[in-house]
Structure formats: structure tokens, C-alpha cells
Coordinates of N, CA and C in Angstrom, one line a residue:
M1 N -5.9 11.7 -17.1 CA -6.5 12.1 -15.9 C -5.4 12.7 -15.0
L2 N -5.7 13.8 -14.3 CA -4.7 14.4 -13.4 C -5.1 14.1 -12.0
A3 N -4.1 13.8 -11.1 CA -4.3 13.6 -9.7 C -4.7 14.8 -9.0
D4 N -5.5 14.7 -8.0 CA -5.9 15.9 -7.2 C -4.7 16.4 -6.4
P5 N -4.7 17.7 -6.0 CA -3.6 18.3 -5.3 C -3.3 17.5 -3.9
F6 N -4.3 17.0 -3.3 CA -4.1 16.3 -2.0 C -3.2 15.1 -2.2
T7 N -3.4 14.3 -3.2 CA -2.6 13.1 -3.4 C -1.3 13.4 -4.0
T8 N -1.1 14.6 -4.5 CA 0.2 15.1 -5.0 C 1.1 15.4 -3.8
R9 N 0.5 16.1 -2.8 CA 1.2 16.5 -1.6 C 1.4 15.3 -0.6
H10 N 0.5 14.4 -0.7 CA 0.5 13.2 0.2 C 0.5 12.0 -0.7
P11 N 1.6 11.4 -1.1 CA 1.7 10.4 -2.1 C 1.0 9.1 -1.7
I12 N 0.9 8.3 -2.7 CA 0.4 6.9 -2.5 C 1.6 6.0 -2.2
L13 N 1.5 5.2 -1.2 CA 2.6 4.3 -0.8 C 2.2 2.9 -1.2
V14 N 3.0 2.3 -2.0 CA 2.7 0.9 -2.5 C 3.7 0.0 -1.8
V15 N 3.2 -1.0 -1.1 CA 4.1 -1.9 -0.2 C 3.8 -3.3 -0.7
D16 N 4.9 -3.9 -1.2 CA 4.8 -5.3 -1.7 C 6.2 -5.8 -1.9
D17 N 6.4 -7.1 -1.4 CA 7.7 -7.7 -1.5 C 7.9 -8.3 -2.9
D18 N 6.9 -8.3 -3.7 CA 7.0 -8.8 -5.1 C 7.3 -7.6 -5.9
E19 N 8.6 -7.5 -6.3 CA 9.1 -6.3 -7.0 C 8.3 -6.0 -8.3
T20 N 7.9 -7.1 -9.0 CA 7.2 -6.9 -10.3 C 5.8 -6.3 -10.0
M21 N 5.1 -6.8 -9.0 CA 3.8 -6.3 -8.7 C 3.8 -4.9 -8.2
C22 N 4.8 -4.6 -7.3 CA 5.0 -3.2 -6.8 C 5.3 -2.3 -7.9
G23 N 6.1 -2.7 -8.8 CA 6.5 -1.8 -10.0 C 5.3 -1.5 -10.9
L24 N 4.5 -2.6 -11.2 CA 3.4 -2.4 -12.0 C 2.3 -1.4 -11.4
I25 N 2.0 -1.6 -10.2 CA 1.1 -0.7 -9.5 C 1.6 0.7 -9.5
A26 N 2.8 0.9 -9.1 CA 3.4 2.2 -9.0 C 3.4 2.9 -10.4
A27 N 3.8 2.1 -11.4 CA 3.8 2.7 -12.8 C 2.4 3.1 -13.3
A28 N 1.4 2.3 -13.0 CA 0.1 2.7 -13.4 C -0.4 3.9 -12.7
L29 N -0.1 4.1 -11.4 CA -0.5 5.2 -10.7 C 0.3 6.5 -11.1
Q30 N 1.6 6.3 -11.4 CA 2.4 7.5 -11.9 C 1.9 7.9 -13.2
H31 N 1.5 7.0 -14.1 CA 1.0 7.3 -15.4 C -0.3 8.1 -15.3
S32 N -1.0 7.9 -14.2 CA -2.3 8.7 -14.0 C -2.0 10.0 -13.3
G33 N -0.8 10.3 -13.0 CA -0.5 11.6 -12.4 C -0.2 11.6 -10.9
Y34 N -0.3 10.4 -10.3 CA -0.1 10.4 -8.8 C 1.4 10.3 -8.5
T35 N 1.7 10.9 -7.3 CA 3.1 10.8 -6.7 C 3.1 9.5 -5.9
V36 N 4.1 8.6 -6.2 CA 4.1 7.3 -5.6 C 5.4 7.0 -4.9
R37 N 5.4 6.4 -3.7 CA 6.5 5.9 -3.0 C 6.3 4.4 -2.9
T38 N 7.4 3.6 -2.9 CA 7.3 2.2 -2.8 C 8.2 1.7 -1.6
A39 N 7.8 0.5 -1.1 CA 8.6 -0.2 -0.1 C 8.4 -1.7 -0.2
E40 N 9.4 -2.4 0.2 CA 9.3 -3.9 0.0 C 8.9 -4.7 1.2
N41 N 8.7 -4.0 2.3 CA 8.3 -4.7 3.5 C 7.7 -3.7 4.5
G42 N 7.0 -4.1 5.5 CA 6.3 -3.2 6.5 C 7.3 -2.3 7.2
L43 N 8.5 -2.7 7.5 CA 9.4 -1.8 8.2 C 9.8 -0.7 7.4
D44 N 10.2 -1.0 6.1 CA 10.6 0.1 5.2 C 9.4 1.0 4.9
A45 N 8.2 0.4 4.9 CA 7.0 1.2 4.6 C 6.7 2.2 5.8
L46 N 7.0 1.7 7.0 CA 6.8 2.7 8.2 C 7.7 3.9 8.1
I47 N 8.9 3.6 7.7 CA 9.9 4.7 7.5 C 9.4 5.7 6.4
A48 N 9.0 5.1 5.3 CA 8.5 6.0 4.2 C 7.2 6.7 4.6
A49 N 6.3 6.0 5.4 CA 5.0 6.7 5.8 C 5.3 7.9 6.7
E50 N 6.3 7.7 7.6 CA 6.6 8.8 8.5 C 7.2 10.0 7.7
A51 N 7.9 9.7 6.6 CA 8.5 10.8 5.9 C 7.5 11.5 5.0
V52 N 6.5 10.8 4.4 CA 5.7 11.4 3.4 C 4.2 11.5 3.7
D53 N 3.7 11.0 4.9 CA 2.3 11.0 5.3 C 1.4 10.7 4.1
P54 N 1.4 9.4 3.7 CA 0.6 9.1 2.5 C -0.9 9.2 2.6
S55 N -1.5 9.5 1.5 CA -3.0 9.6 1.5 C -3.6 8.2 1.4
L56 N -2.9 7.3 0.8 CA -3.3 5.9 0.6 C -2.2 5.0 0.6
V57 N -2.4 3.8 1.2 CA -1.4 2.8 1.2 C -2.0 1.6 0.5
I58 N -1.3 1.1 -0.5 CA -1.7 -0.2 -1.2 C -0.8 -1.2 -0.6
L59 N -1.3 -2.2 0.1 CA -0.6 -3.0 1.0 C -0.7 -4.5 0.8
D60 N 0.4 -5.2 0.5 CA 0.4 -6.7 0.5 C 0.4 -7.1 2.0
M61 N -0.2 -8.1 2.3 CA -0.3 -8.6 3.7 C 0.8 -9.5 4.1
H62 N 1.3 -10.3 3.2 CA 2.3 -11.3 3.5 C 3.7 -10.9 2.9
M63 N 4.5 -10.4 3.9 CA 5.8 -9.9 3.5 C 6.8 -10.3 4.6
P64 N 8.1 -10.3 4.2 CA 9.1 -10.5 5.2 C 9.4 -9.3 6.1
V65 N 10.1 -9.5 7.1 CA 10.5 -8.4 8.1 C 9.3 -7.9 8.9
M66 N 8.3 -7.4 8.3 CA 7.1 -7.0 9.0 C 5.9 -7.1 8.1
N67 N 4.9 -8.0 8.5 CA 3.8 -8.2 7.6 C 2.8 -7.0 7.6
G68 N 1.8 -7.1 6.8 CA 0.8 -6.0 6.6 C 0.1 -5.7 7.9
W69 N -0.3 -6.8 8.6 CA -1.1 -6.6 9.9 C -0.3 -5.8 10.9
A70 N 1.0 -6.1 11.1 CA 1.9 -5.4 12.0 C 2.1 -4.0 11.5
F71 N 2.3 -3.8 10.2 CA 2.5 -2.5 9.6 C 1.3 -1.6 10.0
V72 N 0.1 -2.0 9.7 CA -1.1 -1.2 10.0 C -1.2 -0.9 11.5
E73 N -0.9 -1.8 12.3 CA -0.9 -1.6 13.8 C 0.1 -0.5 14.2
E74 N 1.3 -0.6 13.7 CA 2.3 0.4 14.0 C 2.0 1.8 13.3
L75 N 1.4 1.8 12.2 CA 1.0 3.0 11.5 C 0.0 3.8 12.4
R76 N -0.9 3.1 12.9 CA -1.9 3.7 13.8 C -1.3 4.2 15.1
I77 N -0.3 3.5 15.6 CA 0.4 3.9 16.9 C 1.1 5.2 16.6
L78 N 1.6 5.4 15.4 CA 2.3 6.6 15.0 C 1.4 7.8 14.8
G79 N 0.1 7.5 14.7 CA -0.9 8.5 14.5 C -1.2 8.8 13.1
L80 N -0.7 8.0 12.2 CA -1.0 8.1 10.8 C -2.2 7.3 10.4
N81 N -3.1 8.0 9.6 CA -4.4 7.3 9.3 C -4.8 7.4 7.8
P82 N -3.9 6.9 6.9 CA -4.2 6.9 5.5 C -5.2 5.8 5.3
R83 N -5.9 5.9 4.2 CA -6.7 4.8 3.8 C -5.8 3.7 3.4
V84 N -6.2 2.4 3.6 CA -5.4 1.3 3.3 C -6.2 0.3 2.4
L85 N -5.6 0.0 1.3 CA -6.2 -0.9 0.3 C -5.3 -2.2 0.4
V86 N -5.9 -3.3 0.7 CA -5.1 -4.5 0.9 C -5.2 -5.3 -0.4
V87 N -4.0 -5.8 -0.9 CA -3.9 -6.7 -2.0 C -3.1 -7.9 -1.6
T88 N -3.5 -9.0 -2.0 CA -2.8 -10.2 -1.7 C -3.0 -11.3 -2.7
G89 N -2.0 -12.1 -2.9 CA -2.0 -13.2 -3.8 C -2.4 -14.5 -3.1
E90 N -2.7 -14.4 -1.8 CA -3.0 -15.6 -1.0 C -4.5 -16.0 -1.2
N91 N -4.7 -17.3 -1.1 CA -6.1 -17.7 -1.1 C -6.8 -17.3 0.1
T92 N -7.9 -16.6 -0.1 CA -8.7 -16.0 1.1 C -9.6 -17.0 1.7
G93 N -9.7 -18.2 1.2 CA -10.6 -19.2 1.7 C -12.0 -19.1 1.2
A94 N -12.2 -18.2 0.3 CA -13.6 -18.0 -0.3 C -13.9 -19.2 -1.0
P95 N -15.2 -19.7 -1.0 CA -15.5 -20.9 -1.7 C -15.4 -20.7 -3.2
D96 N -15.1 -21.8 -3.9 CA -15.0 -21.8 -5.3 C -16.3 -21.6 -5.9
S97 N -16.4 -20.7 -6.9 CA -17.7 -20.5 -7.5 C -18.1 -21.5 -8.5
G98 N -17.2 -22.5 -8.8 CA -17.4 -23.5 -9.7 C -17.6 -23.0 -11.1
G99 N -16.9 -21.9 -11.4 CA -17.0 -21.3 -12.8 C -18.2 -20.5 -13.0
R100 N -19.0 -20.3 -12.0 CA -20.2 -19.5 -12.1 C -20.0 -18.1 -11.5
D101 N -19.7 -17.1 -12.3 CA -19.5 -15.8 -11.9 C -20.6 -14.9 -12.2

């Protein structure tokens, strides 16, 4: 599958302090033809976002230096409005299905 021209000009930004997770997501997207930038925290992600104007941000919420919530707030202040897909390893507090899916 080839990425569309818009996402080639406006890369996908993957932001996660878990180096393995960040690398896996980036590799899968690159394999599908997307241009990808990565960052390990919200502050580094803001710098990258200003430089590349991403079409999509795949964002971990719990990171050092600047968490995902603060990153999104600062991103909007800068006038950047990419779609944001949140990923997290944290328990969301959703009730346990008891094995019934």
C-alpha cells in the first residue's frame, strides 16, 4: 500500500517515551510508505511538529518532560491542528469484562 501525497508531505509524528513501542509503530508506518518522525517526549514532539507540520500525531499520554495533555494544549496554541491518536499502556479504569468480549 502506498501512502497518499498529503501524508508524504506532512509526516506522521510518533511520540512515546517507550523506545521499543515508538520504533515498532514507526517501522510499521514506514513499511506502508508513510514518512515518519519520532519524539520521546512532548517537548521534543513540539519542536518536531513545528518543523514538519504533521498530518497525524500518534501520542502516548504519560511521558517525562511534557505529557501528552500538555503537548496537545501547546500544539493548539501554536496553531497546529493535526489529528491526534492517543495510545497508552495505562489502565483506563474501564470495567473488566470478566473474559466476555
